[in-house]
CSV table of C-alpha atoms and ligand atoms in Angstrom, one decimal:
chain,number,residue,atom,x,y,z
A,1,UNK,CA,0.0,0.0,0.0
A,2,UNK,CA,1.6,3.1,-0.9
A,3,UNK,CA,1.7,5.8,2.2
A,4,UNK,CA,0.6,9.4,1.5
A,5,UNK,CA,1.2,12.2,3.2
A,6,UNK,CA,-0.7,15.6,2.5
A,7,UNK,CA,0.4,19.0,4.1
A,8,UNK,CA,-2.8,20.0,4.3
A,9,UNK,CA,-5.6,18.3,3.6
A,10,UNK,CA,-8.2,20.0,6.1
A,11,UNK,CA,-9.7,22.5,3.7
A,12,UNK,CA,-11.2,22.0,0.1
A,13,UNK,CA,-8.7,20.5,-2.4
A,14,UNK,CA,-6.6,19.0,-0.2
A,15,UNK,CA,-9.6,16.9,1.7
A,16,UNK,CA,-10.7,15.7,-2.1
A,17,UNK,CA,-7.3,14.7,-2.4
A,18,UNK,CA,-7.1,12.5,0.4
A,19,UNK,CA,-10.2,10.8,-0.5
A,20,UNK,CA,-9.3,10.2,-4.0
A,21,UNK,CA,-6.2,8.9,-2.7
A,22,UNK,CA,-7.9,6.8,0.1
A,23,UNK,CA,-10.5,5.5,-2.9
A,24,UNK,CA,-7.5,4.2,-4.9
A,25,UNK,CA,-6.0,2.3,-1.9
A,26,UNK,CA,-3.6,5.1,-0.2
A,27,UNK,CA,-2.6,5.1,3.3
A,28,UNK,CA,-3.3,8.4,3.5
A,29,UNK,CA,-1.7,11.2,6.6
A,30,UNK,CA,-2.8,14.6,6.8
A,31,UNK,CA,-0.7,17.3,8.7
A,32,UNK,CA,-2.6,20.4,9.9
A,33,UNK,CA,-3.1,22.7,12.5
A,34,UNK,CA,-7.1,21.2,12.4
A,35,UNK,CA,-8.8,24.4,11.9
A,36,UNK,CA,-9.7,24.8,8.4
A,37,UNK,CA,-11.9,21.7,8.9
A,38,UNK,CA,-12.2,18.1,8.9
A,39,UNK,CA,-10.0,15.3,7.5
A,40,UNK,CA,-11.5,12.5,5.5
A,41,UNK,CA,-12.8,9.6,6.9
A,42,UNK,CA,-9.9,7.0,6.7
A,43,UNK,CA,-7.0,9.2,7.2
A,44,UNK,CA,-4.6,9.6,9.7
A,45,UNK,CA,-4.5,13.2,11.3
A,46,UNK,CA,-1.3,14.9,12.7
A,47,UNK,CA,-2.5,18.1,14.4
A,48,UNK,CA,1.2,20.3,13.8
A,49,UNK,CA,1.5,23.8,12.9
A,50,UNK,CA,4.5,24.1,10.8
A,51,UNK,CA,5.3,27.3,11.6
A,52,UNK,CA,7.0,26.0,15.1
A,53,UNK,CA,10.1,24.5,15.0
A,54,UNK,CA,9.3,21.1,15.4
A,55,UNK,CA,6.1,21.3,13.0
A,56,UNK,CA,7.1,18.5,11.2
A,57,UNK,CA,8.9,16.3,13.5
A,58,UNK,CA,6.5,13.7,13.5
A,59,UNK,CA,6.3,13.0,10.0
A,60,UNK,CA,9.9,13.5,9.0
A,61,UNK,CA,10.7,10.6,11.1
A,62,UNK,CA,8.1,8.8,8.6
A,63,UNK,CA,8.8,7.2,4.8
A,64,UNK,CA,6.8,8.3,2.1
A,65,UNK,CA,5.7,7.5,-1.5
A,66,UNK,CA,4.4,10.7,-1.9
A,67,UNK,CA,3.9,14.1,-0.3
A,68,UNK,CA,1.6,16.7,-1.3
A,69,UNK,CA,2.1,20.0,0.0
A,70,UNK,CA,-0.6,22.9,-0.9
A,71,UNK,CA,1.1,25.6,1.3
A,72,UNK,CA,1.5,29.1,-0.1
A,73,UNK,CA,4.1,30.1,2.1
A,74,UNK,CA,8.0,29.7,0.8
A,75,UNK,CA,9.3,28.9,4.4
A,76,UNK,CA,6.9,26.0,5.1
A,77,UNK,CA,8.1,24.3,1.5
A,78,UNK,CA,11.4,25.0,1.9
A,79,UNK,CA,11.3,23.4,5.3
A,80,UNK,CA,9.3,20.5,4.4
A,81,UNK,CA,11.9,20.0,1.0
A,82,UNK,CA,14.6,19.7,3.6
A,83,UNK,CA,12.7,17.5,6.1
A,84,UNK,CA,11.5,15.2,4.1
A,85,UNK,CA,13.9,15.0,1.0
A,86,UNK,CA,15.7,11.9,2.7
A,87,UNK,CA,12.0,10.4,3.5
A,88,UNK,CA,10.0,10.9,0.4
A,89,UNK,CA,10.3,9.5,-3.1
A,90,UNK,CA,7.4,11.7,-5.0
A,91,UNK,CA,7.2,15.6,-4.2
A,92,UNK,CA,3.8,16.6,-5.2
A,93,UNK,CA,3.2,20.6,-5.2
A,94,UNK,CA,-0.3,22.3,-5.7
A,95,UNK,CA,0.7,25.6,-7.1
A,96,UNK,CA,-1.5,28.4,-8.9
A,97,UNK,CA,-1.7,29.8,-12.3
A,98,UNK,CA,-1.6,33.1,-10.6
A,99,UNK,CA,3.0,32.3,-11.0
A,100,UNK,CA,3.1,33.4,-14.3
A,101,UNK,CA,4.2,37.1,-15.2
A,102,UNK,CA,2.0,37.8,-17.9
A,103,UNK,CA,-2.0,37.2,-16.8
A,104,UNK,CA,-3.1,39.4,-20.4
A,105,UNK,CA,-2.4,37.3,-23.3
A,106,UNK,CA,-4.6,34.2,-23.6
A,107,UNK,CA,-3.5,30.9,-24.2
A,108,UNK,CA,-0.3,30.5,-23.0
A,109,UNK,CA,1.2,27.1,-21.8
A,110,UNK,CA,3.5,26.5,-19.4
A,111,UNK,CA,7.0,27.7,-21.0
A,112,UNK,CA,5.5,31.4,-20.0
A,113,UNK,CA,7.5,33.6,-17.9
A,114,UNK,CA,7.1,33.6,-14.6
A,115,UNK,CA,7.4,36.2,-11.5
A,116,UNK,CA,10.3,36.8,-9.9
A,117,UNK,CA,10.5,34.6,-6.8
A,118,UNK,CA,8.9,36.3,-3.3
A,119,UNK,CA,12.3,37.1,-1.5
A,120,UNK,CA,11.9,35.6,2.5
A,121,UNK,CA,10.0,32.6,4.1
A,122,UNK,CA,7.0,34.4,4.3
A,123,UNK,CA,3.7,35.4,1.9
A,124,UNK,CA,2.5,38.6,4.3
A,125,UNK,CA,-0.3,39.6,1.9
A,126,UNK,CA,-2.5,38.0,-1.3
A,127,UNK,CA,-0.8,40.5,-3.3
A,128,UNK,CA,2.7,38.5,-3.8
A,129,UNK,CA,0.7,35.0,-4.0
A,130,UNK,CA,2.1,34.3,-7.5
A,131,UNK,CA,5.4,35.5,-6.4
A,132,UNK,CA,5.1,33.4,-3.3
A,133,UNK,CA,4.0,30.1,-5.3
A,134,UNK,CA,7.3,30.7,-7.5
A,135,UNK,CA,9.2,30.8,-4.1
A,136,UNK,CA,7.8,27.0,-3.5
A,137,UNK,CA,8.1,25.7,-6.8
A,138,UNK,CA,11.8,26.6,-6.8
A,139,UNK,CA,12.6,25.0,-3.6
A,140,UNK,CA,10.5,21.9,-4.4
A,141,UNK,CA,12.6,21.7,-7.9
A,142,UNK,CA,15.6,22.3,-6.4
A,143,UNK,CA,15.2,19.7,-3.4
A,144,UNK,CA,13.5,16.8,-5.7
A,145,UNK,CA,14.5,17.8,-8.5
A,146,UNK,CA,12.2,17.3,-12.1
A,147,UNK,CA,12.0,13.7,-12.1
A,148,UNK,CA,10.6,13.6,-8.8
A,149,UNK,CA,8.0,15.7,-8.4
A,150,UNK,CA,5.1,17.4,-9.9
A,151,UNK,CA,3.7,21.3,-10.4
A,152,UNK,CA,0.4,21.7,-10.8
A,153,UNK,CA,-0.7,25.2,-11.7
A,154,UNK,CA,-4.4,25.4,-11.0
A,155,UNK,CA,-6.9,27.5,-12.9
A,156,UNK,CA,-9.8,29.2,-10.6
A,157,UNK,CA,-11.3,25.7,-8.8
A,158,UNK,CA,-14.9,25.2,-8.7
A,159,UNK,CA,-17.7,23.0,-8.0
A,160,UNK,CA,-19.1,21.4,-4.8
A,161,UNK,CA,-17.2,22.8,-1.9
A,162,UNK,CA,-16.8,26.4,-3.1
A,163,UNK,CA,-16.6,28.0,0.0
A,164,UNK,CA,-15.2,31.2,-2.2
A,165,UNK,CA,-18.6,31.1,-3.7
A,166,UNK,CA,-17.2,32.0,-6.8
A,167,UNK,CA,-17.9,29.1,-8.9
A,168,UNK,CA,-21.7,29.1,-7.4
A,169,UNK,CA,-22.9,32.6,-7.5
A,170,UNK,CA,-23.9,32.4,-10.9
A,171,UNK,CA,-26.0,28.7,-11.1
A,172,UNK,CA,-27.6,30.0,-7.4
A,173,UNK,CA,-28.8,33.8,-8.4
A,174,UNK,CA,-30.3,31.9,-11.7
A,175,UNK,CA,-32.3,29.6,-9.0
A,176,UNK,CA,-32.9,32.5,-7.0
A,177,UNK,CA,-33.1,36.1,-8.7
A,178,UNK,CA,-33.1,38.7,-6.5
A,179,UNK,CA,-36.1,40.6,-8.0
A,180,UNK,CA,-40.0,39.8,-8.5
A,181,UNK,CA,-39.5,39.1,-12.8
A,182,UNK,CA,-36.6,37.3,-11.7
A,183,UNK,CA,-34.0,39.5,-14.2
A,184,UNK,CA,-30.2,38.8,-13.3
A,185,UNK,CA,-27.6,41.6,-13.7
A,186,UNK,CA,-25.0,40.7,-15.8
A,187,UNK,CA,-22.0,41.9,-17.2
A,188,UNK,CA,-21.5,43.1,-21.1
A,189,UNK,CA,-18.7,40.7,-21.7
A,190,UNK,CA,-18.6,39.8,-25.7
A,191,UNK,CA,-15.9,37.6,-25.9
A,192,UNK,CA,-14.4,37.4,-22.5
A,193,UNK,CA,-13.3,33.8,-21.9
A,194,UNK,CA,-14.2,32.4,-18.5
A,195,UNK,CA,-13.0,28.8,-17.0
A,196,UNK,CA,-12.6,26.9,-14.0
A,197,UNK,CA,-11.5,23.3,-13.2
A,198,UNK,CA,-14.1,20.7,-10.9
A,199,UNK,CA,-12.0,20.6,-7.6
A,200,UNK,CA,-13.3,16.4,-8.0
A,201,UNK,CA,-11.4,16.5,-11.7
A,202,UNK,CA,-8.3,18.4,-10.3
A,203,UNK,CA,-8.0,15.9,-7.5
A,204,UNK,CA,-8.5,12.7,-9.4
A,205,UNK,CA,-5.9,13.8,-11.9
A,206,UNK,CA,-3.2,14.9,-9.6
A,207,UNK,CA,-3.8,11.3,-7.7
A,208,UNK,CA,-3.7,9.1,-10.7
A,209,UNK,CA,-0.7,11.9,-12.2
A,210,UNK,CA,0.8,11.4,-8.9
A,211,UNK,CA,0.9,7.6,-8.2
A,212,UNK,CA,2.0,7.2,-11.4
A,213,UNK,CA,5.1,9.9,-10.9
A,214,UNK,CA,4.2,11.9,-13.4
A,215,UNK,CA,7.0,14.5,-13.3
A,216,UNK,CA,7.2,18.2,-14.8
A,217,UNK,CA,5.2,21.4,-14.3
A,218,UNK,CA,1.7,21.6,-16.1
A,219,UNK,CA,-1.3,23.9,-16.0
A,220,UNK,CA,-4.6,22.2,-14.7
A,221,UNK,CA,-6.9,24.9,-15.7
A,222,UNK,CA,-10.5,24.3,-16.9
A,223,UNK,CA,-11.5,24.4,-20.8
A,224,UNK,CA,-12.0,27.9,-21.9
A,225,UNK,CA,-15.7,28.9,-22.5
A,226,UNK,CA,-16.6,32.7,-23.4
A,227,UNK,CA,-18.0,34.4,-20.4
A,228,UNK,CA,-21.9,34.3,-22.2
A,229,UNK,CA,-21.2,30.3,-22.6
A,230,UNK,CA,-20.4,29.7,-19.2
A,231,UNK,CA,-23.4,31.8,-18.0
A,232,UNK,CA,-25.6,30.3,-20.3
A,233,UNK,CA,-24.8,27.1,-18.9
A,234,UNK,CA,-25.2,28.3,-15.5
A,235,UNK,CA,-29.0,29.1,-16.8
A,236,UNK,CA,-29.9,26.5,-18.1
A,237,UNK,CA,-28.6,24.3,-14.4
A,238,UNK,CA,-30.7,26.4,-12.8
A,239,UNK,CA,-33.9,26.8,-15.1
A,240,UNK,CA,-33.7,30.4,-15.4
A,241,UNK,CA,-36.4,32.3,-18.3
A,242,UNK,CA,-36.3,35.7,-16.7
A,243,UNK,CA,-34.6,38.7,-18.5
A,244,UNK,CA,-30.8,38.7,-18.5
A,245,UNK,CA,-29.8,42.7,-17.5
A,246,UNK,CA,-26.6,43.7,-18.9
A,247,UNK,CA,-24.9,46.3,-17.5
A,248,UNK,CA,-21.5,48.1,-19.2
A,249,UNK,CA,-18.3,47.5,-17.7
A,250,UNK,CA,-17.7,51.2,-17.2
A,251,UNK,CA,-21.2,51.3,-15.5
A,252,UNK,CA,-20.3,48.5,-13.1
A,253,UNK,CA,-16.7,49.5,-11.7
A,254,UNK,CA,-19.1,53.4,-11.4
A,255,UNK,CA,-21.3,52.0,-8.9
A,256,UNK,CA,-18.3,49.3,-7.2
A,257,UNK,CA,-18.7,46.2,-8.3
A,258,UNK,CA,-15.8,44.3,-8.5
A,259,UNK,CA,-14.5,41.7,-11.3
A,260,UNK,CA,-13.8,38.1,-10.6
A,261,UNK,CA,-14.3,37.4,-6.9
A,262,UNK,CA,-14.8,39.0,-3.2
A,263,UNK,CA,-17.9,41.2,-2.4
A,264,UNK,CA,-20.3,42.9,-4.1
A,265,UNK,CA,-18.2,41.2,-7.1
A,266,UNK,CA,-19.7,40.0,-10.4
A,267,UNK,CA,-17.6,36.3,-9.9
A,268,UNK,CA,-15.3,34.9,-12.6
A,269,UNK,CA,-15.9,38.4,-14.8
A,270,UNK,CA,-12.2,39.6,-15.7
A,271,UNK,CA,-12.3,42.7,-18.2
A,272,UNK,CA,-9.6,44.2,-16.9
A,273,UNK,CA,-6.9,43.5,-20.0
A,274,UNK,CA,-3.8,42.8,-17.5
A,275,UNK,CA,-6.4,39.3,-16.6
A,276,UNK,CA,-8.0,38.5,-19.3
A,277,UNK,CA,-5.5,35.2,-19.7
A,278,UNK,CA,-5.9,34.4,-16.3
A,279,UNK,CA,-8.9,32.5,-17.4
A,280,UNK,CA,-7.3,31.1,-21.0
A,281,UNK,CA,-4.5,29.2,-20.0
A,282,UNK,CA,-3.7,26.3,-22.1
A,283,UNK,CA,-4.3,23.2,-20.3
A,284,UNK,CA,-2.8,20.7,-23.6
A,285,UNK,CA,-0.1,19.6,-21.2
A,286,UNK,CA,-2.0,18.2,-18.8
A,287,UNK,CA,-4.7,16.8,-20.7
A,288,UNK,CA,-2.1,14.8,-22.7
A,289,UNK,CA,-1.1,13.4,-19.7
A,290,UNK,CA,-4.4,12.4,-18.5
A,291,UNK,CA,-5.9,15.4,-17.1
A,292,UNK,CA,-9.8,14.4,-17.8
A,293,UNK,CA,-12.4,17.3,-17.3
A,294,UNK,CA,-16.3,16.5,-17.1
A,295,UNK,CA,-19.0,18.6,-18.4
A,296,UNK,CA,-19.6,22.5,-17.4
A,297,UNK,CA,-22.7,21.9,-17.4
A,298,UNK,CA,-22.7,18.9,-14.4
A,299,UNK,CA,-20.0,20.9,-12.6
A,300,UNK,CA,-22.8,23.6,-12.1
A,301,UNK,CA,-25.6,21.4,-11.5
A,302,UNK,CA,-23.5,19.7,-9.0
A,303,UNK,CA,-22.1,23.2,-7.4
A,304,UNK,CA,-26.1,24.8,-7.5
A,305,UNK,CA,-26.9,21.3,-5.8
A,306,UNK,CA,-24.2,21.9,-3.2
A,307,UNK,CA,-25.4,25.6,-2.6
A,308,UNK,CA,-28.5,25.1,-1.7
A,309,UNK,CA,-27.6,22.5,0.2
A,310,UNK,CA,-25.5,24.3,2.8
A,311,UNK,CA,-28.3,27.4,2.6
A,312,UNK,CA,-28.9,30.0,0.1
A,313,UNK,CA,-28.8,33.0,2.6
A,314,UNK,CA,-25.1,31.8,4.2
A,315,UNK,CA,-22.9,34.5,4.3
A,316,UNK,CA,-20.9,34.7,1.2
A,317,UNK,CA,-17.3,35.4,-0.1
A,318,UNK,CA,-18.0,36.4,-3.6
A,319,UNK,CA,-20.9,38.0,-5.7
A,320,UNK,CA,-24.0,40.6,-5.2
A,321,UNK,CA,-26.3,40.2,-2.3
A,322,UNK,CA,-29.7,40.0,-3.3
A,323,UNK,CA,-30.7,43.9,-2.0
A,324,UNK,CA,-27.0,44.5,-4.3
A,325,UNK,CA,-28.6,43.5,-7.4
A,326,UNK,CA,-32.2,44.6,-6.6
A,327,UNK,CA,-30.8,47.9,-6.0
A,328,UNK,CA,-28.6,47.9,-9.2
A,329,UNK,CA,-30.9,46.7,-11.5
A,330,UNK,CA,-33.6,49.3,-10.5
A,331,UNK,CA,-30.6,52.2,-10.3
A,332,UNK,CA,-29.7,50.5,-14.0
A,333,UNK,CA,-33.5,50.4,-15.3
A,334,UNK,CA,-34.0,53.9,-14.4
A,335,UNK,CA,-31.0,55.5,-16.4
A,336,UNK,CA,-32.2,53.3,-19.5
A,337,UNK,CA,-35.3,54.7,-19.2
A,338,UNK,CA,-34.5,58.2,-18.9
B,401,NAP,N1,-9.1,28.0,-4.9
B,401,NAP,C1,-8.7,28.2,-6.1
B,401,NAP,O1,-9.4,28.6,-7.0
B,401,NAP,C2,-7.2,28.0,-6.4
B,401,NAP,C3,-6.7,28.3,-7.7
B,401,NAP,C4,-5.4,28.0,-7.9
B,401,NAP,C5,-4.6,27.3,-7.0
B,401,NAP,N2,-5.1,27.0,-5.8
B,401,NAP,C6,-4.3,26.3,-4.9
B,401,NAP,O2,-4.9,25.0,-4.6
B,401,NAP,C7,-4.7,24.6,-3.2
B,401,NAP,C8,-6.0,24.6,-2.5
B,401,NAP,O3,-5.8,23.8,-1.3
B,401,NAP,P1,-7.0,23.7,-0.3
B,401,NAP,O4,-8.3,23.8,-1.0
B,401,NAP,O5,-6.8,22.4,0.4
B,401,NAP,O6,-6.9,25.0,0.6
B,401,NAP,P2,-5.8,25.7,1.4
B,401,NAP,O7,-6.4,26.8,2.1
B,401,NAP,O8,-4.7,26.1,0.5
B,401,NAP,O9,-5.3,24.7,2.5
B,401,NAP,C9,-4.3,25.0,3.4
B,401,NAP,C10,-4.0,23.7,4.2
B,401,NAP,O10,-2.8,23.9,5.0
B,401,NAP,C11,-3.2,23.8,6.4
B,401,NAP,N3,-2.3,24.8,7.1
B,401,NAP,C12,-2.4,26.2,6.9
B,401,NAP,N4,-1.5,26.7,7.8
B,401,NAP,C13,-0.8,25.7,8.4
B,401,NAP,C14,0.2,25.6,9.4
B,401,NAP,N5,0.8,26.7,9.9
B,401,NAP,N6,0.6,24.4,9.8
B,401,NAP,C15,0.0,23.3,9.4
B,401,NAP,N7,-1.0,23.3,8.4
B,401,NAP,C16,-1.4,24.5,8.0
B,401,NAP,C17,-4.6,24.1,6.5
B,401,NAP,O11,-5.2,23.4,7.6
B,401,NAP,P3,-5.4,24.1,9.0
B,401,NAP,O12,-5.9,25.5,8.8
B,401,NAP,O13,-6.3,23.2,9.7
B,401,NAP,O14,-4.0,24.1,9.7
B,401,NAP,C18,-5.2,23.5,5.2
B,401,NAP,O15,-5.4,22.1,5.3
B,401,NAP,C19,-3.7,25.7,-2.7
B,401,NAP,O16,-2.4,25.2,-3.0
B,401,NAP,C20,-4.1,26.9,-3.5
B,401,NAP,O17,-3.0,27.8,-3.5
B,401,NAP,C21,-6.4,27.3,-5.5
């Protein structure tokens, strides 16, 4: 039985992970401070934090056929490359498409330039994430070097689990509009490309990918839609017939709504030009090497399913509120009809 160990594994891609490892007959550890959430059923739980000194004591004393790490943070992978170098055949690293230096020009693979590397051990704030991410990669390359371990640059995750709300907001305010004739505020976006990868797809291939030592450094990015297709899928998930209300960029960022993610944000809508390849990345590498991706249109059925599962009126990280958008589309219909 081959023994896993995931830094991580409490929050939303890392406890898929473990399951998909545990389903394919892993002995699966996770090491966390326990209070993102819950490990998966099956697992073995090390409560560490590895920002003490001896964070990772237990499990460097441990062999391993492969360790994941998701961290963001360049001291805690540097750390866990030295640690565990001597203990671990397979390095598996989660990292982000967010590296790369360019986000403008669309379809890029994975030869793209990157940002430099974040100087120090530690990512202080969201705005050097890609910067940190290079930090990790390069220590996990130079400590296992490319045959022995994997990069995987996500693309914006979705699906069931989305506690960003970002891959949700759209399937759930097409269940639920916010106004009596049920219209929905959208964005004009003619063109815009929009994508995001099923956390369950993501976590299956980076299992199979990783049990098999796949090596190298590949985008895992969803197929690229336009923005209209993806909504238009979302629609249909949820049944929606009332009037789509499309609003003007310029009109939007006037009254503060935000692109892509976060409040009183329209989710996954990038017009700014300096991100508009954020959500085009090729993903050829990966699907040549197995990466499988399942319809759109059952990752938002699934996601809308999940939603209203866990309650339609929880708090949420990313999109309008329902008085948002009933207050925008009656501030929006009243300037068109003036
Ligand atoms: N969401 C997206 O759209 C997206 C896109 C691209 C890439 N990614 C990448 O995909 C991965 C997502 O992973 P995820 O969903 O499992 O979420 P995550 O929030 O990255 O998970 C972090 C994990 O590390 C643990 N942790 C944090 N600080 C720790 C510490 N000091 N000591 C020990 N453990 C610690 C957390 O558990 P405790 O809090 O319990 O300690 C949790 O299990 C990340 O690598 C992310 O950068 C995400």
């Amino acid at each position: 039985m081959r023994r896993i160990l995931i830094l991580g594994g409490t929050a939303w891609l890392g406890r898929e992970m473990a399951e998909a490892f545990i389903a394919q007959g892993g002995e699966v550890t996770c090491l966390a401070r326990g209070e993102s959430g819950a490990w998966a059923p099956g697992a073995t739980f090390v409560r560490a934090d590895r920002d003490t000194a001896d964070g990772l004591g237990t499990v460097a004393a441990q062999r391993w056929d492969v360790v994941v790490d998701v961290s963001r943070q360049p001291g805690q992978v540097r750390r866990a490359v030295r640690e565990l170098q001597g203990q671990a055949k397979f390095f598996v690293f989660i990292s982000s498409a967010n590296v790369y230096a360019d986000q403008g020009t669309q379809g890029q693979d994975e030869d793209a330039a990157l940002l430099p590397p974040l100087n120090g051990d530690v990512m202080e704030s969201m705005e050097s994430y890609g910067e940190a991410k290079v930090a990790c990669e390069q220590a996990v390359l130079a400590g296992f070097g490319d045959a022995r371990s994997l990069v995987v640059r996500a693309g914006l995750i979705g699906g069931p689990g989305d506690i960003f709300g970002r891959s949700g907001y759209w399937p759930l305010r097409f269940a639920h509009p916010s106004t009596p004739d049920n219209a929905v505020l959208v964005p004009a976006a003619p063109g815009l490309p929009a994508s995001i990868i099923d956390v369950r797809d993501l976590a299956a291939w980076i299992v199979r990918a990783s049990l098999a030592q796949l090596h190298g450094v590949f985008n895992a990015t969803g197929d690229v839609a336009t923005f209209d297709e993806h909504l238009a899928v979302a629609r249909q998930a949820a049944g929606h017939t009332g009037p789509l209300v499309s609003a003007a960029p310029d009109w939007l960022h006037r009254h503060g709504v935000a692109e892509w993610a976060g409040g009183k944000s329209l989710p996954l809508w990038l017009d700014d030009p300096l991100w508009r390849g954020m959500n085009a990345r090729s993903n050829g590498r990966a699907k040549s090497a197995g990466l499988t991706l399942r319809p759109l249109a059952e990752t938002l059925l699934d996601t809308l399913a999940w939603e209203v599962a866990t309650g339609i009126d929880k708090p949420r990280r990313a999109g309008l509120s329902a008085a948002e958008e009933a207050g925008l589309l009656a501030e929006l219909r009243s300037t068109n009809s003036s």
